[in-house]
Tab-separated table of C-alpha atoms in Angstrom:
chain	number	residue	atom	x	y	z
M	17	MET	CA	248.655	-1.565	162.360
M	18	GLU	CA	249.423	0.813	164.614
M	19	PRO	CA	250.271	-0.129	168.252
M	20	ILE	CA	247.887	0.962	171.023
M	21	LEU	CA	250.777	2.089	173.158
M	22	GLU	CA	254.338	3.171	171.674
M	23	ILE	CA	257.211	4.450	174.235
M	24	LYS	CA	260.371	5.569	172.607
M	25	GLY	CA	263.355	6.992	174.548
M	26	LEU	CA	261.189	7.889	177.540
M	27	ARG	CA	263.555	9.324	180.076
M	28	LYS	CA	262.913	11.046	183.519
M	29	GLU	CA	265.436	12.381	186.282
M	30	PHE	CA	264.820	12.578	189.961
M	31	ASP	CA	267.199	13.105	192.489
M	32	GLY	CA	269.204	9.606	192.961
M	33	PHE	CA	267.077	7.855	190.221
M	34	SER	CA	266.519	8.055	186.380
M	35	LEU	CA	264.427	6.616	183.848
M	36	LYS	CA	267.105	5.685	181.160
M	37	GLY	CA	265.542	5.866	177.697
M	38	ILE	CA	262.574	3.204	177.850
M	39	ASP	CA	261.529	1.775	174.517
M	40	LEU	CA	257.964	-0.279	174.876
M	41	THR	CA	255.385	-1.295	172.360
M	42	LEU	CA	251.977	-2.829	173.022
M	43	GLU	CA	249.832	-4.211	170.269
M	44	LYS	CA	246.181	-4.718	170.107
M	45	GLY	CA	244.951	-7.853	171.471
M	46	TYR	CA	247.810	-8.571	173.672
M	47	ILE	CA	248.879	-8.332	177.742
M	48	LEU	CA	252.120	-7.135	178.461
M	49	GLY	CA	253.548	-7.651	181.794
M	50	PHE	CA	255.575	-4.829	183.237
M	51	ILE	CA	258.117	-6.455	185.784
M	52	GLY	CA	260.538	-5.410	188.483
M	53	PRO	CA	261.530	-5.030	192.062
M	54	ASN	CA	259.800	-2.247	194.066
M	55	GLY	CA	261.428	0.868	193.357
M	56	ALA	CA	262.550	-0.260	189.740
M	57	GLY	CA	260.568	2.486	187.788
M	58	LYS	CA	257.219	0.721	187.155
M	59	SER	CA	254.933	3.360	188.637
M	60	THR	CA	257.252	6.169	187.288
M	61	THR	CA	256.843	4.932	183.619
M	62	ILE	CA	252.735	4.405	184.009
M	63	LYS	CA	252.723	8.177	185.475
M	64	LEU	CA	254.547	9.796	182.642
M	65	VAL	CA	252.288	7.634	180.171
M	66	MET	CA	249.284	9.020	181.943
M	67	ASN	CA	250.965	12.718	181.746
M	68	LEU	CA	251.055	12.827	185.710
M	69	LEU	CA	254.592	13.457	185.441
M	70	LYS	CA	256.426	15.763	182.944
M	71	LYS	CA	258.931	13.845	181.112
M	72	ASP	CA	262.623	14.805	180.629
M	73	GLY	CA	262.743	13.219	177.133
M	74	GLY	CA	261.082	10.519	174.720
M	75	GLU	CA	258.017	10.070	172.988
M	76	ILE	CA	254.541	8.546	174.159
M	77	LYS	CA	251.723	7.741	171.509
M	78	ILE	CA	248.726	5.964	172.839
M	79	PHE	CA	246.143	5.010	169.956
M	80	GLY	CA	249.004	6.275	167.510
M	81	LYS	CA	248.586	9.905	169.208
M	82	ASP	CA	250.727	11.976	171.098
M	83	HIS	CA	249.843	11.666	174.843
M	84	ILE	CA	249.744	15.092	175.676
M	85	LYS	CA	248.362	16.797	172.742
M	86	TYR	CA	245.409	14.427	172.485
M	87	GLU	CA	245.258	13.733	176.041
M	88	GLN	CA	241.661	14.249	176.651
M	89	GLU	CA	240.852	11.866	173.615
M	90	ILE	CA	242.977	9.496	174.741
M	91	LYS	CA	242.213	9.340	178.312
M	92	ASN	CA	238.367	8.561	177.499
M	93	ARG	CA	239.726	5.330	175.756
M	94	ILE	CA	241.632	4.200	178.687
M	95	GLY	CA	240.656	2.209	182.060
M	96	PHE	CA	243.013	2.833	185.099
M	97	VAL	CA	243.172	-0.050	187.815
M	98	TYR	CA	245.544	1.000	190.415
M	99	ASP	CA	246.660	-0.536	193.791
M	100	GLU	CA	245.469	2.540	195.890
M	101	ASN	CA	241.940	3.608	196.184
M	102	TYR	CA	241.177	6.812	194.710
M	103	PHE	CA	237.478	7.208	195.370
M	104	TYR	CA	235.543	9.275	197.894
M	105	GLU	CA	235.154	6.725	200.699
M	106	GLU	CA	232.040	8.246	202.169
M	107	LEU	CA	230.122	7.684	198.886
M	108	THR	CA	228.245	4.501	198.019
M	109	VAL	CA	229.181	2.673	195.075
M	110	SER	CA	226.292	4.285	193.221
M	111	GLU	CA	226.957	7.796	194.181
M	112	MET	CA	230.621	7.114	193.220
M	113	LYS	CA	229.298	6.041	189.797
M	114	TRP	CA	226.897	9.020	189.084
M	115	ILE	CA	229.768	11.238	189.552
M	116	ILE	CA	232.282	9.092	187.176
M	117	ALA	CA	229.906	8.272	184.411
M	118	PRO	CA	229.672	11.911	183.048
M	119	LEU	CA	233.172	12.303	182.740
M	120	TYR	CA	233.051	9.958	179.846
M	121	LYS	CA	231.837	10.338	176.467
M	122	THR	CA	231.276	6.466	175.975
M	123	TRP	CA	229.880	5.446	179.348
M	124	ASP	CA	227.606	2.288	178.720
M	125	GLU	CA	225.111	2.002	181.648
M	126	LYS	CA	223.831	-1.538	180.200
M	127	ALA	CA	227.592	-2.427	180.836
M	128	TYR	CA	227.810	-1.303	183.989
M	129	GLN	CA	224.533	-2.724	185.127
M	130	LYS	CA	225.721	-6.218	183.755
M	131	TYR	CA	229.308	-6.017	185.566
M	132	ILE	CA	227.813	-4.935	188.954
M	133	LYS	CA	225.913	-7.902	188.701
M	134	LYS	CA	228.747	-10.013	187.676
M	135	PHE	CA	230.892	-8.801	190.192
M	136	GLU	CA	228.243	-9.044	192.896
M	137	LEU	CA	228.976	-5.453	194.199
M	138	PRO	CA	226.694	-3.883	196.709
M	139	PRO	CA	225.436	-0.555	194.974
M	140	ASN	CA	224.330	1.008	198.213
M	141	LYS	CA	227.657	0.063	200.181
M	142	LYS	CA	230.064	3.008	200.945
M	143	ILE	CA	233.328	2.705	199.316
M	144	LYS	CA	235.009	2.728	202.839
M	145	GLU	CA	233.004	-0.382	203.638
M	146	LEU	CA	234.312	-2.512	200.692
M	147	SER	CA	237.027	-4.930	200.890
M	148	LYS	CA	240.260	-4.453	199.016
M	149	GLY	CA	238.990	-7.278	196.596
M	150	MET	CA	235.860	-5.429	196.117
M	151	LYS	CA	237.521	-2.144	195.669
M	152	MET	CA	239.654	-3.459	192.996
M	153	LYS	CA	236.665	-5.067	191.003
M	154	PHE	CA	234.918	-1.676	191.504
M	155	SER	CA	237.751	-0.028	189.695
M	156	LEU	CA	237.828	-2.419	187.135
M	157	MET	CA	234.056	-2.136	186.388
M	158	ILE	CA	234.470	1.498	185.926
M	159	ALA	CA	237.332	0.706	183.225
M	160	LEU	CA	234.918	-1.718	181.398
M	161	SER	CA	231.864	0.449	181.737
M	162	HIS	CA	233.049	2.983	179.405
M	163	ASN	CA	234.307	0.501	176.743
M	164	ALA	CA	238.134	1.227	177.317
M	165	ASP	CA	240.596	-0.009	174.735
M	166	LEU	CA	243.579	-0.072	176.927
M	167	LEU	CA	243.581	-0.986	180.491
M	168	ILE	CA	246.424	0.233	182.422
M	169	MET	CA	246.739	-1.622	185.707
M	170	ASP	CA	249.462	-0.731	188.614
M	171	GLU	CA	249.968	-3.452	191.055
M	172	PRO	CA	246.372	-4.817	190.921
M	173	THR	CA	246.684	-7.863	192.552
M	174	SER	CA	248.772	-6.650	195.451
M	175	GLY	CA	247.335	-7.553	198.790
M	176	LEU	CA	244.534	-9.591	197.243
M	177	ASP	CA	243.887	-13.186	198.598
M	178	PRO	CA	244.142	-16.090	196.149
M	179	LEU	CA	240.652	-16.545	194.851
M	180	ILE	CA	240.147	-12.791	194.196
M	181	ARG	CA	243.426	-12.558	192.325
M	182	SER	CA	242.440	-15.579	190.582
M	183	GLU	CA	238.880	-14.204	189.769
M	184	LEU	CA	240.536	-11.015	188.615
M	185	LEU	CA	242.854	-13.054	186.192
M	186	GLU	CA	240.258	-14.957	184.533
M	187	LEU	CA	238.246	-11.509	184.075
M	188	LEU	CA	241.312	-10.070	182.188
M	189	SER	CA	241.633	-13.193	179.969
M	190	GLU	CA	237.965	-12.753	179.081
M	191	ILE	CA	238.688	-9.146	178.174
M	192	ILE	CA	241.468	-9.654	175.930
M	193	GLN	CA	239.596	-11.985	173.874
M	194	ASP	CA	238.371	-8.786	172.216
M	195	GLU	CA	241.037	-8.333	169.851
M	196	ASN	CA	240.806	-4.495	169.825
M	197	LYS	CA	241.809	-4.253	173.578
M	198	ALA	CA	245.138	-4.501	175.155
M	199	ILE	CA	246.059	-4.763	178.727
M	200	PHE	CA	249.485	-3.213	180.405
M	201	PHE	CA	249.888	-4.920	183.800
M	202	SER	CA	252.466	-3.842	185.938
M	203	THR	CA	253.402	-6.120	189.065
M	204	HIS	CA	255.994	-7.411	190.953
M	205	ILE	CA	254.097	-10.785	191.472
M	206	THR	CA	255.489	-12.556	188.512
M	207	SER	CA	253.264	-15.838	188.909
M	208	ASP	CA	250.114	-13.836	187.787
M	209	LEU	CA	251.781	-13.145	184.435
M	210	ASP	CA	252.884	-16.899	184.343
M	211	LYS	CA	248.994	-17.394	183.581
M	212	ILE	CA	247.768	-14.608	181.333
M	213	ALA	CA	250.882	-12.311	179.800
M	214	ASP	CA	251.766	-12.670	176.000
M	215	TYR	CA	254.651	-10.345	176.583
M	216	VAL	CA	256.919	-9.539	179.444
M	217	ALA	CA	259.007	-6.400	180.109
M	218	LEU	CA	261.583	-6.223	182.900
M	219	ILE	CA	262.637	-2.803	184.424
M	220	HIS	CA	265.400	-2.354	187.031
M	221	ASN	CA	266.925	0.627	188.436
M	222	GLY	CA	265.296	2.502	185.486
M	223	GLU	CA	266.714	0.613	182.981
M	224	LEU	CA	264.545	-1.502	180.579
M	225	LEU	CA	266.711	-5.034	180.760
M	226	PHE	CA	264.430	-6.729	178.090
M	227	SER	CA	261.009	-6.877	176.647
M	228	LYS	CA	260.230	-10.204	174.924
M	229	ALA	CA	257.169	-12.757	174.361
M	230	LYS	CA	256.724	-14.768	177.429
M	231	ASP	CA	256.887	-17.906	175.654
M	232	GLU	CA	260.318	-17.181	174.165
M	233	LEU	CA	261.470	-16.302	177.461
M	234	LEU	CA	260.091	-19.725	179.185
M	235	ASN	CA	260.905	-22.039	176.488
M	236	ASN	CA	264.356	-20.414	175.726
M	237	TYR	CA	266.027	-19.684	178.890
M	238	GLY	CA	266.889	-22.289	181.489
M	239	LEU	CA	267.810	-22.761	185.284
M	240	VAL	CA	270.986	-24.522	185.407
M	241	LYS	CA	272.436	-26.623	188.272
M	242	GLY	CA	275.846	-28.227	188.429
M	243	GLY	CA	278.975	-28.824	190.331
M	244	LYS	CA	281.558	-25.874	190.884
M	245	GLU	CA	284.116	-27.730	189.026
M	246	ILE	CA	282.785	-26.665	185.586
M	247	LEU	CA	282.621	-22.832	186.514
M	248	ASN	CA	286.326	-22.290	184.979
M	249	GLY	CA	287.464	-20.659	181.656
M	250	ASN	CA	284.799	-18.830	179.911
M	251	ALA	CA	281.967	-21.241	181.446
M	252	LYS	CA	280.750	-18.191	183.335
M	253	GLU	CA	279.860	-16.324	179.877
M	254	CYS	CA	276.755	-18.835	179.290
M	255	PHE	CA	275.007	-17.594	182.473
M	256	ILE	CA	273.165	-14.764	183.825
M	257	GLY	CA	274.435	-14.666	187.534
M	258	ILE	CA	275.459	-17.552	189.648
M	259	LYS	CA	274.355	-18.624	193.000
M	260	GLN	CA	277.092	-20.840	194.625
M	261	ASN	CA	276.778	-23.034	197.749
M	262	GLN	CA	278.668	-25.827	199.213
M	263	PHE	CA	276.837	-28.416	197.236
M	264	GLY	CA	277.573	-26.660	193.780
M	265	PHE	CA	275.735	-23.786	191.734
M	266	GLU	CA	272.658	-22.555	190.278
M	267	ALA	CA	272.305	-19.982	187.258
M	268	LEU	CA	270.122	-18.833	184.892
M	269	THR	CA	270.896	-18.882	180.776
M	270	LYS	CA	269.247	-17.410	177.696
M	271	ASP	CA	269.773	-20.368	175.827
M	272	LYS	CA	269.330	-23.822	177.511
M	273	ASN	CA	270.166	-25.619	174.350
M	274	GLN	CA	273.605	-24.182	174.213
M	275	VAL	CA	274.171	-25.212	177.799
M	276	LYS	CA	272.990	-28.762	177.044
M	277	ARG	CA	275.473	-28.849	174.094
M	278	LYS	CA	278.434	-27.458	175.789
M	279	PHE	CA	278.241	-29.346	179.134
M	280	GLY	CA	276.074	-32.555	178.324
M	281	ASP	CA	275.063	-34.514	181.457
M	282	LYS	CA	277.180	-32.449	183.686
M	283	VAL	CA	274.449	-30.108	184.472
M	284	LEU	CA	270.586	-30.358	185.001
M	285	VAL	CA	268.464	-27.640	183.218
M	286	GLU	CA	265.097	-26.941	184.570
M	287	LYS	CA	262.408	-24.619	183.079
M	288	PRO	CA	262.346	-21.242	184.812
M	289	THR	CA	259.732	-19.467	186.079
M	290	LEU	CA	259.235	-15.584	185.285
M	291	GLU	CA	260.228	-15.023	189.165
M	292	ASP	CA	263.521	-16.850	188.516
M	293	ILE	CA	264.511	-14.905	185.410
M	294	MET	CA	263.678	-11.684	187.111
M	295	LEU	CA	265.700	-12.266	190.383
M	296	TYR	CA	268.673	-13.570	188.268
M	297	TYR	CA	268.656	-10.299	186.325
M	298	THR	CA	268.131	-8.017	189.017
M	299	ARG	CA	270.370	-9.612	191.372
M	300	ARG	CA	273.090	-11.051	189.391
M	301	GLU	CA	275.495	-8.581	190.653
M	302	LEU	CA	275.254	-10.271	194.335
M	303	HIS	CA	275.721	-13.699	192.494
M	304	ALA	CA	278.626	-13.351	190.020
């Protein structure tokens, strides 16, 4: 079975920043969390996938087809949900829908009517009068109303209150039950991905540091705490970044079982969050 999204050796050069040979794969039925600090290259990668920027090298296939050669066909099957609002602010929800609907061959008016009720969106309200959460729901509703097989989301929960964020994550969990769909979820709010992601890819300074199953990360990695006396010889080789203080140290390990065997009860090993993993990978040069 062909992946919904396949990126190989993707490169893009800017003055002072470059995307360095990104390789990513997203299969049907899964949510990929694309994480990294602000400025890491997340939005640049998405713009290249969407052909909003010209790549300098590499290959992008969506639904098994070249993303430029088959751009129109592919974009009919993609839904976009961005942090920013790209709709005409002076138009109402209904007026905006009548502009967008003809652009998609697969527009489903019944689905639209279902979601406008589900999301409790006021059809006669102007876009500019909607809250940020309502605008996000409108973007998602448009994506779902043309039966998108791939949802690409760029910081969709940024700035939303906890209740709206929770609603959005529940909706995404429902959507992915259709195993023909996939979601590419780019964010720096890693706690959202703790709840819904199947896979997690971390990008930093334009370089992909890893792309792994979320359960593998959370089950194999460990947050290690102990006294500074064990940080001698080759002990540091077990850790990704070390943060020291007057009482001891804290570090991340890829293999918690190896650390337990090596140090025994001299250390405490806790389960990390995705945020812990991201911080230690991206700031390790500050702590090593």
